[in-house]
């Protein structure tokens, strides 16, 4: 049983790293293409659909591979547990990539995001003191440590919710009298 558990964990780690790399690349492409600054409702939907498709695909392939490794059987609970563990590992790896990127590769990204937020607040007609208060909160929320924690929690939750559906579709109970 130890070998089975170890190989299942390796499958989860493998797919979590693949998911984190693809998510990170999607995020970097959005940043460097200028799409983040020119955000529109259409872009929001395109980004949502791309992220959703990526998450469901990674989750599907993970559950499929783990199920195959277990002789083709997996209960709903096992699928949901694997989904949640995948989400946690994926979140930690993604959060790590984001932390490294912000601290060592592009430390101006937070300032760019702050500038965009300030422009939007000014466009809404807020006073200077309201903008200053909002900037303090935004600055705290955009710090690398808070972003890391947020990414881990959000990724775990999103993959868990998707796992509720994918695990139900992918479950294959072992026959009782086998």
JSON list of C-alpha atoms in Angstrom, two decimals:
[
{"chain": "A", "resi": 1, "resn": "UNK", "atom": "CA", "xyz": [0.00, 0.00, 0.00]},
{"chain": "A", "resi": 2, "resn": "UNK", "atom": "CA", "xyz": [2.94, 2.34, 0.67]},
{"chain": "A", "resi": 3, "resn": "UNK", "atom": "CA", "xyz": [4.06, 2.18, -2.96]},
{"chain": "A", "resi": 4, "resn": "UNK", "atom": "CA", "xyz": [0.53, 2.97, -4.14]},
{"chain": "A", "resi": 5, "resn": "UNK", "atom": "CA", "xyz": [0.29, 6.00, -1.85]},
{"chain": "A", "resi": 6, "resn": "UNK", "atom": "CA", "xyz": [3.73, 7.23, -2.88]},
{"chain": "A", "resi": 7, "resn": "UNK", "atom": "CA", "xyz": [3.01, 6.94, -6.60]},
{"chain": "A", "resi": 8, "resn": "UNK", "atom": "CA", "xyz": [-0.38, 8.66, -6.11]},
{"chain": "A", "resi": 9, "resn": "UNK", "atom": "CA", "xyz": [1.37, 11.54, -4.34]},
{"chain": "A", "resi": 10, "resn": "UNK", "atom": "CA", "xyz": [3.93, 11.78, -7.16]},
{"chain": "A", "resi": 11, "resn": "UNK", "atom": "CA", "xyz": [1.09, 11.97, -9.69]},
{"chain": "A", "resi": 12, "resn": "UNK", "atom": "CA", "xyz": [-0.54, 14.78, -7.68]},
{"chain": "A", "resi": 13, "resn": "UNK", "atom": "CA", "xyz": [2.76, 16.68, -7.41]},
{"chain": "A", "resi": 14, "resn": "UNK", "atom": "CA", "xyz": [3.47, 16.22, -11.13]},
{"chain": "A", "resi": 15, "resn": "UNK", "atom": "CA", "xyz": [0.08, 17.59, -12.20]},
{"chain": "A", "resi": 16, "resn": "UNK", "atom": "CA", "xyz": [0.18, 20.38, -9.59]},
{"chain": "A", "resi": 17, "resn": "UNK", "atom": "CA", "xyz": [3.52, 21.57, -10.99]},
{"chain": "A", "resi": 18, "resn": "UNK", "atom": "CA", "xyz": [2.20, 21.38, -14.57]},
{"chain": "A", "resi": 19, "resn": "UNK", "atom": "CA", "xyz": [-0.90, 23.34, -13.54]},
{"chain": "A", "resi": 20, "resn": "UNK", "atom": "CA", "xyz": [1.14, 25.92, -11.66]},
{"chain": "A", "resi": 21, "resn": "UNK", "atom": "CA", "xyz": [3.51, 26.45, -14.59]},
{"chain": "A", "resi": 22, "resn": "UNK", "atom": "CA", "xyz": [0.65, 26.85, -17.07]},
{"chain": "A", "resi": 23, "resn": "UNK", "atom": "CA", "xyz": [-1.24, 29.19, -14.72]},
{"chain": "A", "resi": 24, "resn": "UNK", "atom": "CA", "xyz": [1.89, 31.25, -14.17]},
{"chain": "A", "resi": 25, "resn": "UNK", "atom": "CA", "xyz": [2.54, 31.47, -17.92]},
{"chain": "A", "resi": 26, "resn": "UNK", "atom": "CA", "xyz": [-1.05, 32.57, -18.54]},
{"chain": "A", "resi": 27, "resn": "UNK", "atom": "CA", "xyz": [-0.63, 35.26, -15.90]},
{"chain": "A", "resi": 28, "resn": "UNK", "atom": "CA", "xyz": [2.71, 36.48, -17.29]},
{"chain": "A", "resi": 29, "resn": "UNK", "atom": "CA", "xyz": [1.33, 36.57, -20.84]},
{"chain": "A", "resi": 30, "resn": "UNK", "atom": "CA", "xyz": [-1.59, 38.66, -19.60]},
{"chain": "A", "resi": 31, "resn": "UNK", "atom": "CA", "xyz": [0.78, 41.05, -17.81]},
{"chain": "A", "resi": 32, "resn": "UNK", "atom": "CA", "xyz": [3.32, 41.50, -20.60]},
{"chain": "A", "resi": 33, "resn": "UNK", "atom": "CA", "xyz": [0.82, 41.69, -23.44]},
{"chain": "A", "resi": 34, "resn": "UNK", "atom": "CA", "xyz": [-0.73, 44.76, -21.82]},
{"chain": "A", "resi": 35, "resn": "UNK", "atom": "CA", "xyz": [-4.06, 43.04, -21.39]},
{"chain": "A", "resi": 36, "resn": "UNK", "atom": "CA", "xyz": [-4.02, 43.62, -17.62]},
{"chain": "A", "resi": 37, "resn": "UNK", "atom": "CA", "xyz": [-4.00, 47.40, -18.13]},
{"chain": "A", "resi": 38, "resn": "UNK", "atom": "CA", "xyz": [-6.64, 47.38, -20.86]},
{"chain": "A", "resi": 39, "resn": "UNK", "atom": "CA", "xyz": [-9.01, 45.14, -18.93]},
{"chain": "A", "resi": 40, "resn": "UNK", "atom": "CA", "xyz": [-12.51, 44.88, -20.34]},
{"chain": "A", "resi": 41, "resn": "UNK", "atom": "CA", "xyz": [-15.51, 42.69, -19.72]},
{"chain": "A", "resi": 42, "resn": "UNK", "atom": "CA", "xyz": [-14.72, 40.64, -22.83]},
{"chain": "A", "resi": 43, "resn": "UNK", "atom": "CA", "xyz": [-11.15, 40.06, -21.68]},
{"chain": "A", "resi": 44, "resn": "UNK", "atom": "CA", "xyz": [-12.48, 39.07, -18.27]},
{"chain": "A", "resi": 45, "resn": "UNK", "atom": "CA", "xyz": [-14.64, 36.37, -19.83]},
{"chain": "A", "resi": 46, "resn": "UNK", "atom": "CA", "xyz": [-11.84, 35.14, -22.08]},
{"chain": "A", "resi": 47, "resn": "UNK", "atom": "CA", "xyz": [-9.48, 34.98, -19.10]},
{"chain": "A", "resi": 48, "resn": "UNK", "atom": "CA", "xyz": [-12.12, 33.20, -17.00]},
{"chain": "A", "resi": 49, "resn": "UNK", "atom": "CA", "xyz": [-12.81, 30.60, -19.71]},
{"chain": "A", "resi": 50, "resn": "UNK", "atom": "CA", "xyz": [-9.08, 29.96, -20.28]},
{"chain": "A", "resi": 51, "resn": "UNK", "atom": "CA", "xyz": [-8.44, 29.58, -16.54]},
{"chain": "A", "resi": 52, "resn": "UNK", "atom": "CA", "xyz": [-11.52, 27.40, -16.08]},
{"chain": "A", "resi": 53, "resn": "UNK", "atom": "CA", "xyz": [-10.54, 25.13, -18.99]},
{"chain": "A", "resi": 54, "resn": "UNK", "atom": "CA", "xyz": [-6.99, 24.84, -17.63]},
{"chain": "A", "resi": 55, "resn": "UNK", "atom": "CA", "xyz": [-8.18, 23.98, -14.11]},
{"chain": "A", "resi": 56, "resn": "UNK", "atom": "CA", "xyz": [-10.74, 21.40, -15.26]},
{"chain": "A", "resi": 57, "resn": "UNK", "atom": "CA", "xyz": [-8.27, 19.81, -17.69]},
{"chain": "A", "resi": 58, "resn": "UNK", "atom": "CA", "xyz": [-5.51, 19.46, -15.10]},
{"chain": "A", "resi": 59, "resn": "UNK", "atom": "CA", "xyz": [-8.00, 18.09, -12.56]},
{"chain": "A", "resi": 60, "resn": "UNK", "atom": "CA", "xyz": [-9.45, 15.63, -15.09]},
{"chain": "A", "resi": 61, "resn": "UNK", "atom": "CA", "xyz": [-6.04, 14.29, -16.15]},
{"chain": "A", "resi": 62, "resn": "UNK", "atom": "CA", "xyz": [-4.93, 14.00, -12.52]},
{"chain": "A", "resi": 63, "resn": "UNK", "atom": "CA", "xyz": [-8.01, 12.05, -11.42]},
{"chain": "A", "resi": 64, "resn": "UNK", "atom": "CA", "xyz": [-7.82, 9.88, -14.53]},
{"chain": "A", "resi": 65, "resn": "UNK", "atom": "CA", "xyz": [-4.17, 8.98, -13.90]},
{"chain": "A", "resi": 66, "resn": "UNK", "atom": "CA", "xyz": [-4.68, 8.30, -10.19]},
{"chain": "A", "resi": 67, "resn": "UNK", "atom": "CA", "xyz": [-7.73, 6.17, -10.95]},
{"chain": "A", "resi": 68, "resn": "UNK", "atom": "CA", "xyz": [-5.78, 4.18, -13.56]},
{"chain": "A", "resi": 69, "resn": "UNK", "atom": "CA", "xyz": [-2.96, 3.66, -11.04]},
{"chain": "A", "resi": 70, "resn": "UNK", "atom": "CA", "xyz": [-5.53, 2.22, -8.61]},
{"chain": "A", "resi": 71, "resn": "UNK", "atom": "CA", "xyz": [-6.73, -0.43, -11.04]},
{"chain": "A", "resi": 72, "resn": "UNK", "atom": "CA", "xyz": [-9.37, 1.74, -12.68]},
{"chain": "A", "resi": 73, "resn": "UNK", "atom": "CA", "xyz": [-11.41, 2.35, -9.52]},
{"chain": "A", "resi": 74, "resn": "UNK", "atom": "CA", "xyz": [-11.87, 5.42, -7.36]},
{"chain": "A", "resi": 75, "resn": "UNK", "atom": "CA", "xyz": [-14.65, 6.41, -4.99]},
{"chain": "A", "resi": 76, "resn": "UNK", "atom": "CA", "xyz": [-16.15, 9.88, -4.94]},
{"chain": "A", "resi": 77, "resn": "UNK", "atom": "CA", "xyz": [-14.49, 10.62, -1.60]},
{"chain": "A", "resi": 78, "resn": "UNK", "atom": "CA", "xyz": [-11.07, 9.56, -2.87]},
{"chain": "A", "resi": 79, "resn": "UNK", "atom": "CA", "xyz": [-11.52, 11.75, -5.95]},
{"chain": "A", "resi": 80, "resn": "UNK", "atom": "CA", "xyz": [-12.53, 14.72, -3.83]},
{"chain": "A", "resi": 81, "resn": "UNK", "atom": "CA", "xyz": [-9.63, 14.17, -1.42]},
{"chain": "A", "resi": 82, "resn": "UNK", "atom": "CA", "xyz": [-7.18, 13.93, -4.31]},
{"chain": "A", "resi": 83, "resn": "UNK", "atom": "CA", "xyz": [-8.69, 17.08, -5.85]},
{"chain": "A", "resi": 84, "resn": "UNK", "atom": "CA", "xyz": [-8.26, 19.02, -2.62]},
{"chain": "A", "resi": 85, "resn": "UNK", "atom": "CA", "xyz": [-4.69, 17.81, -2.15]},
{"chain": "A", "resi": 86, "resn": "UNK", "atom": "CA", "xyz": [-3.94, 18.68, -5.79]},
{"chain": "A", "resi": 87, "resn": "UNK", "atom": "CA", "xyz": [-5.35, 22.19, -5.20]},
{"chain": "A", "resi": 88, "resn": "UNK", "atom": "CA", "xyz": [-3.23, 22.70, -2.09]},
{"chain": "A", "resi": 89, "resn": "UNK", "atom": "CA", "xyz": [-0.01, 21.57, -3.79]},
{"chain": "A", "resi": 90, "resn": "UNK", "atom": "CA", "xyz": [-0.89, 23.60, -6.90]},
{"chain": "A", "resi": 91, "resn": "UNK", "atom": "CA", "xyz": [-1.55, 26.67, -4.74]},
{"chain": "A", "resi": 92, "resn": "UNK", "atom": "CA", "xyz": [1.76, 26.34, -2.90]},
{"chain": "A", "resi": 93, "resn": "UNK", "atom": "CA", "xyz": [3.73, 25.96, -6.14]},
{"chain": "A", "resi": 94, "resn": "UNK", "atom": "CA", "xyz": [1.82, 28.83, -7.84]},
{"chain": "A", "resi": 95, "resn": "UNK", "atom": "CA", "xyz": [2.24, 31.03, -4.78]},
{"chain": "A", "resi": 96, "resn": "UNK", "atom": "CA", "xyz": [5.95, 30.23, -4.76]},
{"chain": "A", "resi": 97, "resn": "UNK", "atom": "CA", "xyz": [6.28, 31.15, -8.44]},
{"chain": "A", "resi": 98, "resn": "UNK", "atom": "CA", "xyz": [4.42, 34.40, -7.81]},
{"chain": "A", "resi": 99, "resn": "UNK", "atom": "CA", "xyz": [6.55, 35.22, -4.75]},
{"chain": "A", "resi": 100, "resn": "UNK", "atom": "CA", "xyz": [9.80, 34.62, -6.67]},
{"chain": "A", "resi": 101, "resn": "UNK", "atom": "CA", "xyz": [8.52, 36.60, -9.65]},
{"chain": "A", "resi": 102, "resn": "UNK", "atom": "CA", "xyz": [7.50, 39.62, -7.58]},
{"chain": "A", "resi": 103, "resn": "UNK", "atom": "CA", "xyz": [10.61, 39.67, -5.38]},
{"chain": "A", "resi": 104, "resn": "UNK", "atom": "CA", "xyz": [13.35, 38.75, -7.85]},
{"chain": "A", "resi": 105, "resn": "UNK", "atom": "CA", "xyz": [12.20, 39.09, -11.48]},
{"chain": "A", "resi": 106, "resn": "UNK", "atom": "CA", "xyz": [9.77, 42.01, -11.78]},
{"chain": "A", "resi": 107, "resn": "UNK", "atom": "CA", "xyz": [9.60, 44.01, -8.58]},
{"chain": "A", "resi": 108, "resn": "UNK", "atom": "CA", "xyz": [7.83, 46.84, -10.44]},
{"chain": "A", "resi": 109, "resn": "UNK", "atom": "CA", "xyz": [4.68, 44.74, -10.95]},
{"chain": "A", "resi": 110, "resn": "UNK", "atom": "CA", "xyz": [3.14, 45.78, -7.63]},
{"chain": "A", "resi": 111, "resn": "UNK", "atom": "CA", "xyz": [3.75, 49.45, -8.41]},
{"chain": "A", "resi": 112, "resn": "UNK", "atom": "CA", "xyz": [2.09, 48.99, -11.81]},
{"chain": "A", "resi": 113, "resn": "UNK", "atom": "CA", "xyz": [-0.93, 47.43, -10.14]},
{"chain": "A", "resi": 114, "resn": "UNK", "atom": "CA", "xyz": [-1.04, 50.26, -7.60]},
{"chain": "A", "resi": 115, "resn": "UNK", "atom": "CA", "xyz": [-0.94, 52.84, -10.40]},
{"chain": "A", "resi": 116, "resn": "UNK", "atom": "CA", "xyz": [-3.81, 51.14, -12.22]},
{"chain": "A", "resi": 117, "resn": "UNK", "atom": "CA", "xyz": [-5.84, 51.01, -8.99]},
{"chain": "A", "resi": 118, "resn": "UNK", "atom": "CA", "xyz": [-5.13, 54.70, -8.33]},
{"chain": "A", "resi": 119, "resn": "UNK", "atom": "CA", "xyz": [-6.31, 55.65, -11.84]},
{"chain": "A", "resi": 120, "resn": "UNK", "atom": "CA", "xyz": [-9.53, 53.73, -11.38]},
{"chain": "A", "resi": 121, "resn": "UNK", "atom": "CA", "xyz": [-10.17, 55.34, -8.00]},
{"chain": "A", "resi": 122, "resn": "UNK", "atom": "CA", "xyz": [-9.54, 58.80, -9.47]},
{"chain": "A", "resi": 123, "resn": "UNK", "atom": "CA", "xyz": [-11.93, 58.00, -12.34]},
{"chain": "A", "resi": 124, "resn": "UNK", "atom": "CA", "xyz": [-14.60, 57.18, -9.75]},
{"chain": "A", "resi": 125, "resn": "UNK", "atom": "CA", "xyz": [-14.20, 60.67, -8.30]},
{"chain": "A", "resi": 126, "resn": "UNK", "atom": "CA", "xyz": [-12.90, 59.72, -4.86]},
{"chain": "A", "resi": 127, "resn": "UNK", "atom": "CA", "xyz": [-11.20, 62.33, -2.70]},
{"chain": "A", "resi": 128, "resn": "UNK", "atom": "CA", "xyz": [-7.45, 62.34, -2.05]},
{"chain": "A", "resi": 129, "resn": "UNK", "atom": "CA", "xyz": [-7.90, 61.02, 1.51]},
{"chain": "A", "resi": 130, "resn": "UNK", "atom": "CA", "xyz": [-10.19, 58.21, 0.31]},
{"chain": "A", "resi": 131, "resn": "UNK", "atom": "CA", "xyz": [-7.64, 57.28, -2.35]},
{"chain": "A", "resi": 132, "resn": "UNK", "atom": "CA", "xyz": [-4.85, 57.35, 0.25]},
{"chain": "A", "resi": 133, "resn": "UNK", "atom": "CA", "xyz": [-6.82, 55.04, 2.57]},
{"chain": "A", "resi": 134, "resn": "UNK", "atom": "CA", "xyz": [-7.60, 52.67, -0.31]},
{"chain": "A", "resi": 135, "resn": "UNK", "atom": "CA", "xyz": [-3.93, 52.64, -1.36]},
{"chain": "A", "resi": 136, "resn": "UNK", "atom": "CA", "xyz": [-2.84, 51.58, 2.14]},
{"chain": "A", "resi": 137, "resn": "UNK", "atom": "CA", "xyz": [-5.19, 48.60, 2.06]},
{"chain": "A", "resi": 138, "resn": "UNK", "atom": "CA", "xyz": [-4.31, 47.75, -1.54]},
{"chain": "A", "resi": 139, "resn": "UNK", "atom": "CA", "xyz": [-0.59, 47.94, -0.77]},
{"chain": "A", "resi": 140, "resn": "UNK", "atom": "CA", "xyz": [-1.01, 45.51, 2.11]},
{"chain": "A", "resi": 141, "resn": "UNK", "atom": "CA", "xyz": [-3.10, 43.12, -0.03]},
{"chain": "A", "resi": 142, "resn": "UNK", "atom": "CA", "xyz": [-0.55, 43.21, -2.86]},
{"chain": "A", "resi": 143, "resn": "UNK", "atom": "CA", "xyz": [2.42, 42.36, -0.65]},
{"chain": "A", "resi": 144, "resn": "UNK", "atom": "CA", "xyz": [4.12, 39.11, -1.72]},
{"chain": "A", "resi": 145, "resn": "UNK", "atom": "CA", "xyz": [3.35, 37.29, 1.53]},
{"chain": "A", "resi": 146, "resn": "UNK", "atom": "CA", "xyz": [-0.36, 38.11, 1.46]},
{"chain": "A", "resi": 147, "resn": "UNK", "atom": "CA", "xyz": [-0.50, 37.20, -2.23]},
{"chain": "A", "resi": 148, "resn": "UNK", "atom": "CA", "xyz": [1.13, 33.84, -1.45]},
{"chain": "A", "resi": 149, "resn": "UNK", "atom": "CA", "xyz": [-1.45, 33.02, 1.22]},
{"chain": "A", "resi": 150, "resn": "UNK", "atom": "CA", "xyz": [-4.31, 34.23, -0.97]},
{"chain": "A", "resi": 151, "resn": "UNK", "atom": "CA", "xyz": [-3.12, 32.13, -3.93]},
{"chain": "A", "resi": 152, "resn": "UNK", "atom": "CA", "xyz": [-2.82, 28.99, -1.78]},
{"chain": "A", "resi": 153, "resn": "UNK", "atom": "CA", "xyz": [-6.29, 29.41, -0.24]},
{"chain": "A", "resi": 154, "resn": "UNK", "atom": "CA", "xyz": [-8.01, 30.43, -3.49]},
{"chain": "A", "resi": 155, "resn": "UNK", "atom": "CA", "xyz": [-6.43, 27.67, -5.57]},
{"chain": "A", "resi": 156, "resn": "UNK", "atom": "CA", "xyz": [-7.25, 25.02, -2.98]},
{"chain": "A", "resi": 157, "resn": "UNK", "atom": "CA", "xyz": [-10.85, 26.22, -2.77]},
{"chain": "A", "resi": 158, "resn": "UNK", "atom": "CA", "xyz": [-11.37, 26.51, -6.54]},
{"chain": "A", "resi": 159, "resn": "UNK", "atom": "CA", "xyz": [-9.91, 23.06, -7.25]},
{"chain": "A", "resi": 160, "resn": "UNK", "atom": "CA", "xyz": [-11.99, 21.63, -4.38]},
{"chain": "A", "resi": 161, "resn": "UNK", "atom": "CA", "xyz": [-15.20, 23.07, -5.87]},
{"chain": "A", "resi": 162, "resn": "UNK", "atom": "CA", "xyz": [-14.29, 21.80, -9.33]},
{"chain": "A", "resi": 163, "resn": "UNK", "atom": "CA", "xyz": [-13.36, 18.48, -7.70]},
{"chain": "A", "resi": 164, "resn": "UNK", "atom": "CA", "xyz": [-16.93, 18.15, -6.41]},
{"chain": "A", "resi": 165, "resn": "UNK", "atom": "CA", "xyz": [-18.08, 17.92, -10.01]},
{"chain": "A", "resi": 166, "resn": "UNK", "atom": "CA", "xyz": [-15.14, 16.15, -11.68]},
{"chain": "A", "resi": 167, "resn": "UNK", "atom": "CA", "xyz": [-14.92, 13.51, -8.93]},
{"chain": "A", "resi": 168, "resn": "UNK", "atom": "CA", "xyz": [-18.61, 12.76, -9.37]},
{"chain": "A", "resi": 169, "resn": "UNK", "atom": "CA", "xyz": [-18.13, 12.28, -13.09]},
{"chain": "A", "resi": 170, "resn": "UNK", "atom": "CA", "xyz": [-14.88, 10.31, -12.81]},
{"chain": "A", "resi": 171, "resn": "UNK", "atom": "CA", "xyz": [-15.80, 8.00, -9.89]},
{"chain": "A", "resi": 172, "resn": "UNK", "atom": "CA", "xyz": [-15.84, 4.30, -10.55]},
{"chain": "A", "resi": 173, "resn": "UNK", "atom": "CA", "xyz": [-16.67, 2.22, -7.49]},
{"chain": "A", "resi": 174, "resn": "UNK", "atom": "CA", "xyz": [-15.06, -1.17, -7.04]},
{"chain": "A", "resi": 175, "resn": "UNK", "atom": "CA", "xyz": [-17.65, -3.95, -7.34]},
{"chain": "A", "resi": 176, "resn": "UNK", "atom": "CA", "xyz": [-18.73, -5.22, -3.93]},
{"chain": "A", "resi": 177, "resn": "UNK", "atom": "CA", "xyz": [-18.28, -8.92, -4.65]},
{"chain": "A", "resi": 178, "resn": "UNK", "atom": "CA", "xyz": [-14.94, -8.88, -6.45]}
]
